[in-house]
Amino acid sequence: MPRVGRCVPTPLTVGTAGHIDHGKTWLVRALTGKDTDRLPEEQRRGISIDLGYAPLELPDGRRLSVIDVPGHERFVRTMVAGATGIDLFLLVIDAGEGARAQTHEHLAILRLLGIRHGVVALTKVDAVDADAVELADEEAHELVPGVEVVRVSARTGEGLDELRAALGRVAGSVEHARADLPTRLYVDRSFSVPGFGTVVTGTLWSGSIGMGDQLLLEPSGLAVRARSVQVHERDVDRAEPGQRVAVSLPGIERRQVTRGEALVVPGGYPTSYRLDIALDELEPIEDGARVQVHLGTMHSPARVVRLGEQFVQLRLASPVVGARGDRLILRGETTLGGGTIVDPAPPRHRTEARVALLARGDVAATIDAPLRADSLRFVADGELEGVERAGPWAFSAAWLTAYEAELRARISAADPIDPGVPVPAEAWADDVLPRLPFERRGSKLYVMGAVATLDGREEEASALEQELASAGVRATKVPDDELARFLEGHGRLVRLGDGYAIGAAAFDVAKDVLLTECRAEGGISLARFRDLVGTGRRDAQLLLERFDADGVTRRLGDRRVLRRAARTA
Ligand SMILES: Nc1nc2c(ncn2[C@@H]2O[C@H](COP(=O)(O)OP(=O)(O)O)[C@@H](O)[C@H]2O)c(=O)[nH]1
Ligand SMILES: [Mg+2]
């Protein structure tokens, strides 16, 4: 169907911010008609403990989702969970009190999360005189330059229309960020609804969720199916990025899903105990520091491994789901800083070089020896230029050249009697080796067309041949297996078991004896063979085993009989 002239604004989520008791929850209720303090304890104590959600209709018909966060310092982690994934902020400042501790901390968190658009509501203006409002207004402008400040009262309703209009103006200039990534929703609440099973809610960061979609809860790895999808308590076919979404997941127990899990499309995101990030410090963060990492609605203790000035590797106590470019928050007692993910599933390392290249977008330069190409899709967009590929592997042209040189050097150091080296045992060998000008024979690699030579050992070889000739049908121990193998390849001896060998002529004699007897008698025993050949028992045994191995004979009880092919030849 053509979509002509219809412009649907992208759904956006606005999150409150501000010090406790500054009037956030009241303002949200005045704007939306919904009391977001729904927990009994919240209603009794008159403070917000958990996240609250409400839809907000704007004069232009646009609909925002509002997340009301708690302002108490003990609940900053909940504030972070609410603030990640929002598109714009509503910073609430009590006109009588001005900015306080969590006003500053919340602002810092918003900056670290990259949430730059929003509106300041100077509230409770009904309760203070004009001079105080004027002062607070000036302070607010200094605090967040370039952001509209609107004077309001939740009690009298003053300024609410102006506030809605201001939110509408900001919303009109904001797009939901990175909506084109694969489906991802960080769960902020889960509850059971009789008849529906477990329902999870969250802001849909990217992708879409529709009825029947097969999804994964990560990091727990539970496979789930979306039975129904709601946006603000109304059923929808598909939820879009930026919307507040409730998804029912049949067959899942409520306790199996907690805040912090991510609902994702299978294969869309890695889960990892490590994150490489570009750091944004509010306070100096030492190497080895223990911090809380807040990403999406999840948080985990982690140790900081500094990789120079700009980057750190976070080693987390529990795995997380992240993507390149995600913002996260690092807290100790207070907010210490934040960061942007450069690699959401990096190897364990302590060096800056790789992450610095990744941060510059130079993924190709980080690649050397073969690694699985699909591990790169979380650090790169699309096809990588200047990277060699073979089967599922990616590697650099420079590595391939160096590896070829290394193999050549090892081959030229090999014994000329068998001028090859064992095929490398690495998982990529089967895919990558065909790219190199070597020849594979059995379990070894050779230069193309390589032939074995005695290379000055001819005298040694002749002496051995003489020795075997004079031993006749008696087997001789040959310690140099390479030499024996070479001479056998040239028909100059026959190797037997246990490192013994016999001259080629004597072997033919013994074989004739065997064939003649078997054809006449139908078979031969070890004792009879020994007597006919005129050798010792051990040597007769070694010869018979060789005939077995060559497919001439097979054992039948204590006798040998000819195999079909040898019977007539
Ligand atoms: N006079 C006046 N008092 C307000 C207004 N908004 C909130 N309050 C008062 O401030 C208290 C805290 O408000 P609340 O919205 O719970 O603050 P929050 O902690 O930021 O969510 C309320 O219990 C009210 O007594 C307002 O617009 N005018
Ligand atoms: Mg509140």
Coordinates of C-alpha atoms and ligand atoms in Angstrom, one line a residue:
M1 CA 0.0 0.0 0.0
P2 CA 1.4 3.4 -0.9
R3 CA 1.9 5.7 2.0
V4 CA 1.2 9.1 0.5
G5 CA 1.3 12.3 2.5
R6 CA 0.9 10.7 5.8
C7 CA 3.4 11.5 8.4
V8 CA 3.3 9.5 11.6
P9 CA 5.5 10.9 14.3
T10 CA 7.8 8.4 15.8
P11 CA 6.7 7.3 19.3
L12 CA 8.8 8.9 22.0
T13 CA 9.3 8.4 25.7
V14 CA 9.9 11.2 28.1
G15 CA 11.5 10.6 31.5
T16 CA 11.2 12.7 34.6
A17 CA 14.2 13.8 36.5
G18 CA 14.8 15.8 39.6
H19 CA 15.3 15.9 43.4
I20 CA 12.9 14.1 45.7
D21 CA 9.8 16.0 46.7
H22 CA 10.3 18.6 43.9
G23 CA 6.9 17.6 42.5
K24 CA 7.6 15.1 39.7
T25 CA 4.8 12.7 40.4
W26 CA 2.3 15.4 41.0
L27 CA 3.2 17.1 37.8
V28 CA 2.9 13.8 35.8
R29 CA -0.5 13.2 37.4
A30 CA -1.6 16.8 36.6
L31 CA -0.4 16.3 33.0
T32 CA -1.7 12.8 32.4
G33 CA -4.4 12.3 35.0
K34 CA -2.6 9.2 36.1
D35 CA -1.1 8.6 39.5
T36 CA 2.1 6.8 38.9
D37 CA 2.7 6.1 42.6
R38 CA 0.9 2.8 42.5
L39 CA 2.7 0.8 45.2
P40 CA 0.9 0.8 48.6
E41 CA 4.2 1.9 50.2
E42 CA 4.5 4.7 47.7
Q43 CA 1.0 6.0 48.5
R44 CA 1.6 5.6 52.3
R45 CA 5.0 7.4 52.3
G46 CA 4.1 9.8 49.5
I47 CA 7.4 9.1 47.6
S48 CA 8.1 7.3 44.4
I49 CA 10.1 4.0 44.8
D50 CA 9.6 2.4 41.5
L51 CA 9.2 3.5 38.0
G52 CA 5.7 4.8 37.0
Y53 CA 4.3 5.0 33.5
A54 CA 1.6 7.2 31.9
P55 CA 0.6 8.2 28.4
L56 CA 0.6 11.9 27.6
E57 CA -1.6 13.4 24.9
L58 CA -0.1 16.6 23.3
P59 CA -2.1 19.4 21.7
D60 CA -0.8 18.3 18.2
G61 CA -2.3 14.8 18.7
R62 CA 1.1 13.3 19.4
R63 CA 1.2 10.8 22.2
L64 CA 4.2 10.5 24.5
S65 CA 4.9 7.9 27.1
V66 CA 6.0 9.3 30.4
I67 CA 8.2 7.5 32.8
D68 CA 8.2 8.9 36.3
V69 CA 11.3 8.1 38.2
P70 CA 12.0 8.2 41.9
G71 CA 14.2 11.2 43.1
H72 CA 15.5 9.8 46.4
E73 CA 19.2 9.2 46.3
R74 CA 18.7 5.6 47.4
F75 CA 16.7 5.0 44.2
V76 CA 19.2 6.5 41.7
R77 CA 19.7 3.0 40.2
T78 CA 15.9 2.9 39.5
M79 CA 16.2 6.4 38.0
V80 CA 19.0 5.1 35.7
A81 CA 16.9 2.1 34.7
G82 CA 14.1 4.5 33.8
A83 CA 16.3 7.0 32.0
T84 CA 18.0 4.6 29.7
G85 CA 15.9 4.3 26.6
I86 CA 14.1 7.6 27.0
D87 CA 14.2 10.2 24.2
L88 CA 13.6 13.4 26.2
F89 CA 13.7 14.5 29.7
L90 CA 11.3 16.5 31.9
L91 CA 13.5 18.0 34.6
V92 CA 11.4 19.1 37.5
I93 CA 12.7 21.8 39.9
D94 CA 10.9 23.1 42.9
A95 CA 10.7 26.9 42.3
G96 CA 11.1 27.5 46.1
E97 CA 14.1 25.2 46.6
G98 CA 16.1 25.5 43.4
A99 CA 18.4 22.8 42.2
R100 CA 19.5 20.2 44.8
A101 CA 21.7 17.1 45.0
Q102 CA 19.7 14.8 42.8
T103 CA 18.8 17.6 40.4
H104 CA 22.5 17.7 39.6
E105 CA 23.1 13.9 39.7
H106 CA 20.1 13.2 37.4
L107 CA 21.3 15.9 35.0
A108 CA 24.7 14.3 35.0
I109 CA 23.2 10.9 34.2
L110 CA 21.1 12.3 31.4
R111 CA 24.2 13.9 29.9
L112 CA 26.1 10.6 30.2
L113 CA 23.3 8.8 28.6
G114 CA 23.3 11.3 25.7
I115 CA 19.8 12.5 26.4
R116 CA 20.2 16.1 25.4
H117 CA 16.6 17.2 24.6
G118 CA 14.0 18.1 27.1
V119 CA 12.1 20.7 29.1
V120 CA 12.6 22.1 32.6
A121 CA 9.5 22.5 34.6
L122 CA 9.8 25.0 37.4
T123 CA 7.0 23.8 39.6
K124 CA 5.0 24.7 42.7
V125 CA 5.0 28.4 41.5
D126 CA 1.7 28.8 43.4
A127 CA 3.6 28.4 46.7
V128 CA 6.4 31.0 46.2
D129 CA 6.6 34.7 45.5
A130 CA 7.5 36.2 42.1
D131 CA 11.1 37.1 43.1
A132 CA 11.9 33.5 44.1
V133 CA 10.4 32.2 40.9
E134 CA 12.6 34.7 39.0
L135 CA 15.7 33.5 40.8
A136 CA 14.9 29.8 40.2
D137 CA 14.3 30.5 36.6
E138 CA 17.7 32.1 36.1
E139 CA 19.4 29.3 37.9
A140 CA 17.6 26.7 35.7
H141 CA 18.7 28.5 32.5
E142 CA 22.3 28.4 33.7
L143 CA 22.0 24.8 34.7
V144 CA 20.7 23.5 31.4
P145 CA 21.5 26.1 28.8
G146 CA 19.4 26.1 25.6
V147 CA 16.5 24.3 27.2
E148 CA 13.0 25.8 27.6
V149 CA 12.0 26.5 31.2
V150 CA 8.3 26.5 31.9
R151 CA 6.7 27.8 35.2
V152 CA 4.0 25.4 36.4
S153 CA 1.9 24.4 39.3
A154 CA 0.4 20.9 39.7
R155 CA -1.9 22.3 42.3
T156 CA -3.5 25.2 40.3
G157 CA -2.9 23.8 36.8
E158 CA -1.0 27.0 35.9
G159 CA 1.4 26.6 33.0
L160 CA 0.4 23.0 32.2
D161 CA -0.7 23.9 28.6
E162 CA 2.5 25.8 28.1
L163 CA 4.4 22.8 29.3
R164 CA 2.5 20.4 27.0
A165 CA 3.2 22.8 24.1
A166 CA 6.9 23.0 25.0
L167 CA 7.1 19.2 25.2
G168 CA 5.5 19.0 21.8
R169 CA 8.0 21.4 20.3
V170 CA 10.9 19.3 21.6
A171 CA 9.3 16.1 20.6
G172 CA 8.9 17.4 17.1
S173 CA 12.7 17.8 16.8
V174 CA 13.7 14.4 18.2
E175 CA 13.9 11.0 16.5
H176 CA 14.0 7.9 18.5
A177 CA 17.6 7.0 18.4
R178 CA 18.9 3.8 16.7
A179 CA 15.5 2.5 16.0
D180 CA 16.9 0.4 13.1
L181 CA 18.8 -2.0 15.3
P182 CA 17.4 -5.6 15.9
T183 CA 14.6 -5.9 18.3
R184 CA 15.5 -5.1 21.9
L185 CA 13.4 -4.3 25.0
Y186 CA 14.9 -4.1 28.4
V187 CA 12.4 -5.5 30.9
D188 CA 11.6 -3.0 33.6
R189 CA 8.6 -4.8 35.2
S190 CA 7.2 -8.3 35.1
F191 CA 4.0 -9.6 36.7
S192 CA 1.5 -12.3 36.2
V193 CA -1.9 -11.7 34.8
P194 CA -4.5 -14.6 35.3
G195 CA -5.2 -16.0 31.9
F196 CA -2.2 -14.4 30.2
G197 CA 0.7 -15.8 32.1
T198 CA 3.7 -13.6 32.6
V199 CA 3.6 -10.1 31.3
V200 CA 6.8 -8.0 30.9
T201 CA 6.9 -4.3 30.2
G202 CA 9.6 -2.0 28.9
T203 CA 10.5 0.6 26.4
L204 CA 11.1 -0.9 22.9
W205 CA 14.6 0.4 22.1
S206 CA 14.6 -0.9 18.6
G207 CA 13.0 -3.3 16.1
S208 CA 9.4 -4.3 16.6
I209 CA 7.4 -6.9 18.5
G210 CA 4.3 -8.5 17.1
M211 CA 2.0 -11.3 18.1
G212 CA 3.6 -14.7 17.7
D213 CA 7.2 -13.4 17.4
Q214 CA 9.8 -15.9 18.6
L215 CA 12.1 -14.0 21.0
L216 CA 14.8 -14.7 23.5
L217 CA 15.2 -13.4 27.1
E218 CA 18.8 -12.7 27.6
P219 CA 21.1 -13.3 29.4
S220 CA 19.1 -16.2 30.8
G221 CA 18.7 -17.6 27.2
L222 CA 15.0 -18.5 27.6
A223 CA 13.2 -18.9 24.3
V224 CA 9.8 -17.2 24.4
R225 CA 6.8 -16.4 22.2
A226 CA 5.0 -13.1 22.3
R227 CA 1.3 -14.0 22.7
S228 CA -0.1 -10.5 22.8
V229 CA 1.4 -7.1 22.6
Q230 CA 0.0 -4.0 24.2
V231 CA 0.9 -0.3 24.1
H232 CA -0.6 1.7 26.9
E233 CA -3.1 -1.0 27.7
R234 CA -4.4 -1.3 24.1
D235 CA -3.7 -4.4 21.9
V236 CA -1.6 -3.7 18.9
D237 CA -0.4 -5.9 16.0
R238 CA 3.1 -4.6 16.2
A239 CA 4.8 -2.3 18.7
E240 CA 7.3 0.2 17.3
P241 CA 10.6 1.5 18.6
G242 CA 10.2 4.1 21.3
Q243 CA 6.9 2.8 22.6
R244 CA 6.1 1.6 26.1
V245 CA 5.2 -2.0 25.5
A246 CA 3.7 -4.9 27.5
V247 CA 4.2 -8.4 26.1
S248 CA 2.6 -11.5 27.4
L249 CA 4.8 -14.6 27.4
P250 CA 2.9 -17.9 27.9
G251 CA 4.7 -20.7 29.6
I252 CA 7.1 -18.5 31.5
E253 CA 7.0 -18.2 35.3
R254 CA 7.1 -14.7 36.6
R255 CA 10.2 -15.5 38.7
Q256 CA 12.1 -16.5 35.6
V257 CA 12.0 -12.9 34.3
T258 CA 13.3 -10.0 36.3
R259 CA 14.1 -6.4 35.6
G260 CA 17.3 -6.2 33.6
E261 CA 16.6 -9.1 31.3
A262 CA 16.5 -8.1 27.6
L263 CA 13.8 -9.4 25.2
V264 CA 15.7 -9.7 21.9
V265 CA 15.5 -11.3 18.5
P266 CA 17.6 -14.5 18.5
G267 CA 21.1 -13.7 17.3
G268 CA 20.6 -10.0 17.4
Y269 CA 22.9 -9.2 20.3
P270 CA 25.7 -10.9 22.1
T271 CA 25.7 -11.5 25.9
S272 CA 29.0 -10.9 27.5
Y273 CA 30.8 -10.7 30.9
R274 CA 33.0 -8.0 29.3
L275 CA 32.4 -4.7 27.7
D276 CA 35.0 -2.4 26.1
I277 CA 33.9 1.2 26.5
A278 CA 35.0 4.7 25.8
L279 CA 35.0 6.3 29.2
D280 CA 33.3 9.6 30.2
E281 CA 34.6 10.3 33.8
L282 CA 32.9 12.6 36.3
E283 CA 35.5 11.6 38.9
P284 CA 38.8 9.7 38.3
I285 CA 38.1 6.0 38.1
E286 CA 41.2 4.0 39.0
D287 CA 42.4 0.7 37.4
G288 CA 40.9 -2.1 39.4
A289 CA 38.0 0.1 40.8
R290 CA 34.8 -1.8 41.7
V291 CA 31.7 -0.1 40.2
Q292 CA 28.1 -0.8 39.4
V293 CA 27.4 -0.8 35.7
H294 CA 23.9 0.3 34.6
L295 CA 22.9 -0.6 31.1
G296 CA 19.3 -0.7 30.0
T297 CA 17.4 -1.7 33.1
M298 CA 20.1 -4.1 34.3
H299 CA 22.9 -3.4 36.7
S300 CA 25.8 -5.5 37.7
P301 CA 28.9 -5.1 39.8
A302 CA 32.1 -4.9 37.7
R303 CA 35.8 -4.3 37.9
V304 CA 37.4 -1.6 35.8
V305 CA 40.5 -2.5 33.8
R306 CA 41.9 0.7 32.5
L307 CA 43.2 0.7 28.9
G308 CA 44.9 4.0 28.9
E309 CA 43.3 7.5 29.1
Q310 CA 40.2 7.0 27.1
F311 CA 39.1 3.4 27.3
V312 CA 38.3 0.7 29.9
Q313 CA 37.3 -2.9 29.8
L314 CA 34.5 -3.7 32.3
R315 CA 34.7 -7.2 33.8
L316 CA 31.1 -7.9 35.0
A317 CA 29.9 -10.2 37.7
S318 CA 26.9 -11.2 35.6
P319 CA 26.5 -11.2 31.8
V320 CA 24.9 -8.3 29.9
V321 CA 23.3 -7.7 26.6
G322 CA 24.7 -4.7 24.8
A323 CA 25.3 -3.1 21.5
R324 CA 28.0 -0.9 20.0
G325 CA 27.1 2.7 20.7
D326 CA 25.0 2.0 23.8
R327 CA 25.5 4.4 26.7
L328 CA 25.9 3.1 30.2
I329 CA 26.4 4.6 33.7
L330 CA 29.1 3.7 36.3
R331 CA 28.3 4.3 39.9
G332 CA 30.0 3.8 43.2
E333 CA 28.4 5.7 46.2
T334 CA 27.5 8.3 43.6
T335 CA 27.6 8.5 39.8
L336 CA 31.3 8.2 38.8
G337 CA 30.8 8.5 35.1
G338 CA 29.5 6.7 32.0
G339 CA 30.7 5.3 28.8
T340 CA 29.8 4.3 25.2
I341 CA 30.2 0.7 24.3
V342 CA 32.8 0.1 21.6
D343 CA 32.8 -3.7 21.7
P344 CA 29.8 -5.4 23.4
A345 CA 31.6 -8.8 23.6
P346 CA 35.3 -8.2 23.5
P347 CA 38.0 -10.8 24.3
R348 CA 39.8 -10.5 27.6
H349 CA 42.6 -8.1 27.2
R350 CA 44.5 -5.2 28.7
T351 CA 45.7 -3.2 25.7
E352 CA 44.4 -0.1 24.2
A353 CA 45.3 -0.6 20.5
R354 CA 42.4 -2.8 19.4
V355 CA 39.6 -0.8 21.2
A356 CA 41.1 2.5 19.9
L357 CA 40.9 1.2 16.4
L358 CA 37.4 -0.1 16.9
A359 CA 36.3 3.3 18.3
R360 CA 37.7 5.0 15.2
G361 CA 35.6 2.6 13.1
D362 CA 38.7 0.9 11.8
V363 CA 37.6 -2.7 12.4
A364 CA 39.7 -4.1 9.5
A365 CA 42.9 -3.0 11.2
T366 CA 42.0 -5.0 14.3
I367 CA 42.0 -8.3 12.3
D368 CA 45.0 -10.4 11.9
A369 CA 44.8 -14.2 12.3
P370 CA 41.5 -15.9 11.3
L371 CA 38.5 -15.4 13.5
R372 CA 34.9 -16.1 13.0
A373 CA 33.5 -13.4 10.8
D374 CA 30.1 -13.5 12.5
S375 CA 31.9 -12.3 15.7
L376 CA 32.6 -9.1 13.9
R377 CA 29.0 -8.1 13.2
F378 CA 28.7 -6.6 16.7
V379 CA 31.5 -4.2 16.2
A380 CA 31.1 -3.4 12.5
D381 CA 28.4 -2.3 10.1
G382 CA 28.0 -4.4 7.0
E383 CA 30.8 -5.8 4.9
L384 CA 34.3 -5.1 6.0
E385 CA 36.6 -3.7 3.4
G386 CA 40.2 -4.9 3.1
V387 CA 39.4 -8.1 5.0
E388 CA 40.0 -11.6 3.5
R389 CA 37.3 -14.2 3.8
A390 CA 37.4 -18.0 3.6
G391 CA 34.3 -19.9 4.7
P392 CA 33.2 -18.5 8.0
W393 CA 36.6 -16.9 8.7
A394 CA 37.9 -13.4 8.4
F395 CA 41.6 -12.6 8.4
S396 CA 44.0 -10.0 7.0
A397 CA 45.9 -10.3 3.7
A398 CA 49.1 -9.4 5.7
W399 CA 48.5 -12.3 8.0
L400 CA 48.0 -14.7 5.1
T401 CA 51.2 -13.6 3.4
A402 CA 53.1 -14.0 6.7
Y403 CA 51.6 -17.4 7.3
E404 CA 52.5 -18.6 3.9
A405 CA 56.1 -17.5 4.5
E406 CA 56.1 -19.2 7.9
L407 CA 54.9 -22.5 6.4
R408 CA 57.4 -22.3 3.6
A409 CA 60.2 -21.8 6.1
R410 CA 59.0 -24.8 8.1
I411 CA 58.7 -26.9 5.0
S412 CA 62.2 -26.1 3.8
A413 CA 63.5 -27.1 7.2
A414 CA 61.8 -30.5 6.9
D415 CA 63.7 -33.7 6.0
P416 CA 64.0 -33.9 2.2
I417 CA 63.1 -37.5 2.5
D418 CA 59.6 -36.4 3.4
P419 CA 59.6 -32.6 2.7
G420 CA 56.2 -31.7 4.3
V421 CA 54.8 -30.5 7.6
P422 CA 51.8 -31.6 9.5
V423 CA 48.6 -29.9 8.5
P424 CA 47.9 -27.2 11.1
A425 CA 45.3 -28.3 13.7
E426 CA 43.5 -25.0 13.9
A427 CA 39.7 -24.9 13.3
W428 CA 40.2 -22.7 10.2
A429 CA 42.7 -25.0 8.5
D430 CA 40.3 -26.6 6.1
D431 CA 38.9 -23.3 4.9
V432 CA 42.0 -21.2 4.8
L433 CA 44.7 -23.6 3.5
P434 CA 43.2 -23.9 0.0
R435 CA 44.0 -20.2 -0.3
L436 CA 47.7 -21.0 -0.1
P437 CA 49.9 -22.7 -2.8
F438 CA 50.5 -25.8 -0.9
E439 CA 49.5 -29.4 -1.6
R440 CA 47.9 -31.6 0.9
R441 CA 48.8 -35.3 0.9
G442 CA 47.2 -37.2 3.8
S443 CA 47.9 -35.4 7.0
K444 CA 50.8 -33.3 5.6
L445 CA 51.3 -30.2 3.6
Y446 CA 53.9 -30.0 0.8
V447 CA 55.1 -27.4 -1.7
M448 CA 53.2 -28.0 -5.0
G449 CA 54.7 -31.0 -6.8
A450 CA 57.3 -31.6 -4.1
V451 CA 59.2 -34.9 -4.5
A452 CA 61.1 -36.7 -1.8
T453 CA 64.8 -37.1 -2.4
L454 CA 67.5 -38.9 -0.5
D455 CA 69.5 -35.7 -0.7
G456 CA 73.0 -37.1 -0.2
R457 CA 72.0 -40.1 1.8
E458 CA 72.3 -42.5 -1.1
E459 CA 75.3 -44.3 0.5
E460 CA 73.4 -44.9 3.7
A461 CA 70.5 -46.2 1.7
S462 CA 72.6 -48.6 -0.4
A463 CA 74.3 -49.9 2.8
L464 CA 70.9 -50.7 4.3
E465 CA 69.7 -52.4 1.1
Q466 CA 72.9 -54.6 1.2
E467 CA 72.3 -55.4 4.8
L468 CA 68.7 -56.5 4.0
A469 CA 69.8 -58.5 1.0
S470 CA 72.2 -60.5 3.0
A471 CA 69.6 -61.0 5.8
G472 CA 67.4 -62.8 3.2
V473 CA 64.0 -63.7 4.7
R474 CA 65.1 -62.6 8.2
A475 CA 63.6 -59.3 9.2
T476 CA 66.0 -56.4 10.1
K477 CA 65.4 -53.6 12.5
V478 CA 65.6 -50.2 10.7
P479 CA 65.6 -47.3 13.2
D480 CA 65.3 -44.6 10.6
D481 CA 61.6 -44.8 9.7
E482 CA 61.8 -41.8 7.3
L483 CA 64.5 -43.6 5.3
A484 CA 62.6 -46.9 5.4
R485 CA 59.4 -45.1 4.2
F486 CA 61.3 -43.5 1.4
L487 CA 62.9 -46.7 0.2
E488 CA 59.6 -48.6 0.4
G489 CA 58.0 -45.9 -1.7
H490 CA 60.7 -46.6 -4.3
G491 CA 60.2 -50.4 -4.1
R492 CA 63.6 -51.0 -2.5
L493 CA 62.3 -52.7 0.7
V494 CA 59.1 -53.7 2.5
R495 CA 58.4 -52.4 6.0
L496 CA 57.0 -54.8 8.6
G497 CA 55.7 -54.1 12.0
D498 CA 57.7 -53.1 15.1
G499 CA 60.2 -51.1 13.0
Y500 CA 61.4 -54.1 11.0
A501 CA 62.0 -54.4 7.3
I502 CA 62.8 -57.0 4.7
G503 CA 64.4 -56.8 1.3
A504 CA 62.0 -56.4 -1.6
A505 CA 63.2 -59.7 -3.3
A506 CA 62.9 -61.8 -0.1
F507 CA 59.4 -60.4 0.4
D508 CA 58.4 -61.5 -3.1
V509 CA 59.8 -65.0 -2.4
A510 CA 57.8 -65.2 0.9
K511 CA 54.7 -64.0 -0.8
D512 CA 55.0 -66.6 -3.6
V513 CA 55.4 -69.4 -1.0
L514 CA 52.2 -68.2 0.7
L515 CA 50.2 -67.9 -2.5
T516 CA 51.2 -71.3 -3.8
E517 CA 50.5 -73.1 -0.5
C518 CA 47.2 -71.4 0.0
R519 CA 46.0 -72.1 -3.5
A520 CA 46.9 -75.8 -3.1
E521 CA 45.7 -76.3 0.5
G522 CA 43.1 -73.6 1.0
G523 CA 45.0 -72.0 3.8
I524 CA 48.2 -71.9 5.8
S525 CA 49.2 -71.9 9.5
L526 CA 51.9 -69.8 11.1
A527 CA 54.0 -72.9 11.8
R528 CA 53.7 -74.2 8.2
F529 CA 54.5 -70.8 6.7
R530 CA 57.6 -70.5 9.0
D531 CA 58.8 -73.9 7.9
L532 CA 58.3 -73.3 4.2
V533 CA 59.9 -69.9 4.2
G534 CA 62.7 -71.0 6.5
T535 CA 62.7 -68.1 8.9
G536 CA 62.0 -67.6 12.6
R537 CA 58.6 -67.5 14.2
R538 CA 58.6 -63.8 14.9
D539 CA 59.6 -62.9 11.4
A540 CA 56.9 -65.3 9.9
Q541 CA 54.4 -63.6 12.2
L542 CA 55.4 -60.1 11.0
L543 CA 55.2 -61.2 7.3
L544 CA 51.7 -62.7 7.8
E545 CA 50.5 -59.5 9.5
R546 CA 51.8 -57.5 6.5
F547 CA 49.9 -59.8 4.1
D548 CA 46.8 -59.3 6.2
A549 CA 47.4 -55.5 6.1
D550 CA 47.9 -55.6 2.3
G551 CA 44.6 -57.4 1.9
V552 CA 46.1 -60.6 0.6
T553 CA 45.1 -62.8 3.5
R554 CA 42.7 -62.8 6.4
R555 CA 42.8 -64.8 9.6
L556 CA 40.4 -67.7 10.0
G557 CA 40.9 -69.4 13.3
D558 CA 44.6 -70.2 13.6
R559 CA 45.1 -70.2 9.8
R560 CA 45.3 -67.6 7.0
V561 CA 43.2 -67.9 3.9
L562 CA 43.4 -65.9 0.7
R563 CA 41.0 -63.0 0.2
R564 CA 39.0 -63.3 -3.0
A565 CA 41.2 -61.0 -5.0
A566 CA 44.3 -63.0 -4.3
R567 CA 42.7 -66.4 -4.9
T568 CA 42.7 -66.1 -8.7
A569 CA 45.4 -63.6 -9.5
Ligands
LIG1 N1 2.1 23.9 46.4 C1 2.4 22.9 45.7 N2 2.8 21.8 46.2 C2 3.1 20.7 45.4 C3 3.0 20.8 44.0 N3 3.4 19.7 43.4 C4 3.8 18.9 44.5 N4 3.6 19.5 45.6 C5 4.0 19.0 47.0 O1 5.2 18.4 46.9 C6 5.1 17.1 47.4 C7 6.0 16.1 46.7 O2 5.5 16.0 45.4 P1 5.8 14.7 44.5 O3 5.2 14.9 43.2 O4 5.5 13.5 45.3 O5 7.4 14.8 44.4 P2 8.4 13.9 43.7 O6 9.2 13.2 44.8 O7 9.3 14.8 42.9 O8 7.7 12.9 42.9 C8 3.6 16.7 47.3 O9 3.3 15.8 48.3 C9 2.9 18.0 47.5 O10 2.7 18.3 48.9 C10 2.5 22.1 43.4 O11 2.4 22.3 42.2 N5 2.3 23.1 44.3
MG2 MG 7.7 10.9 42.8

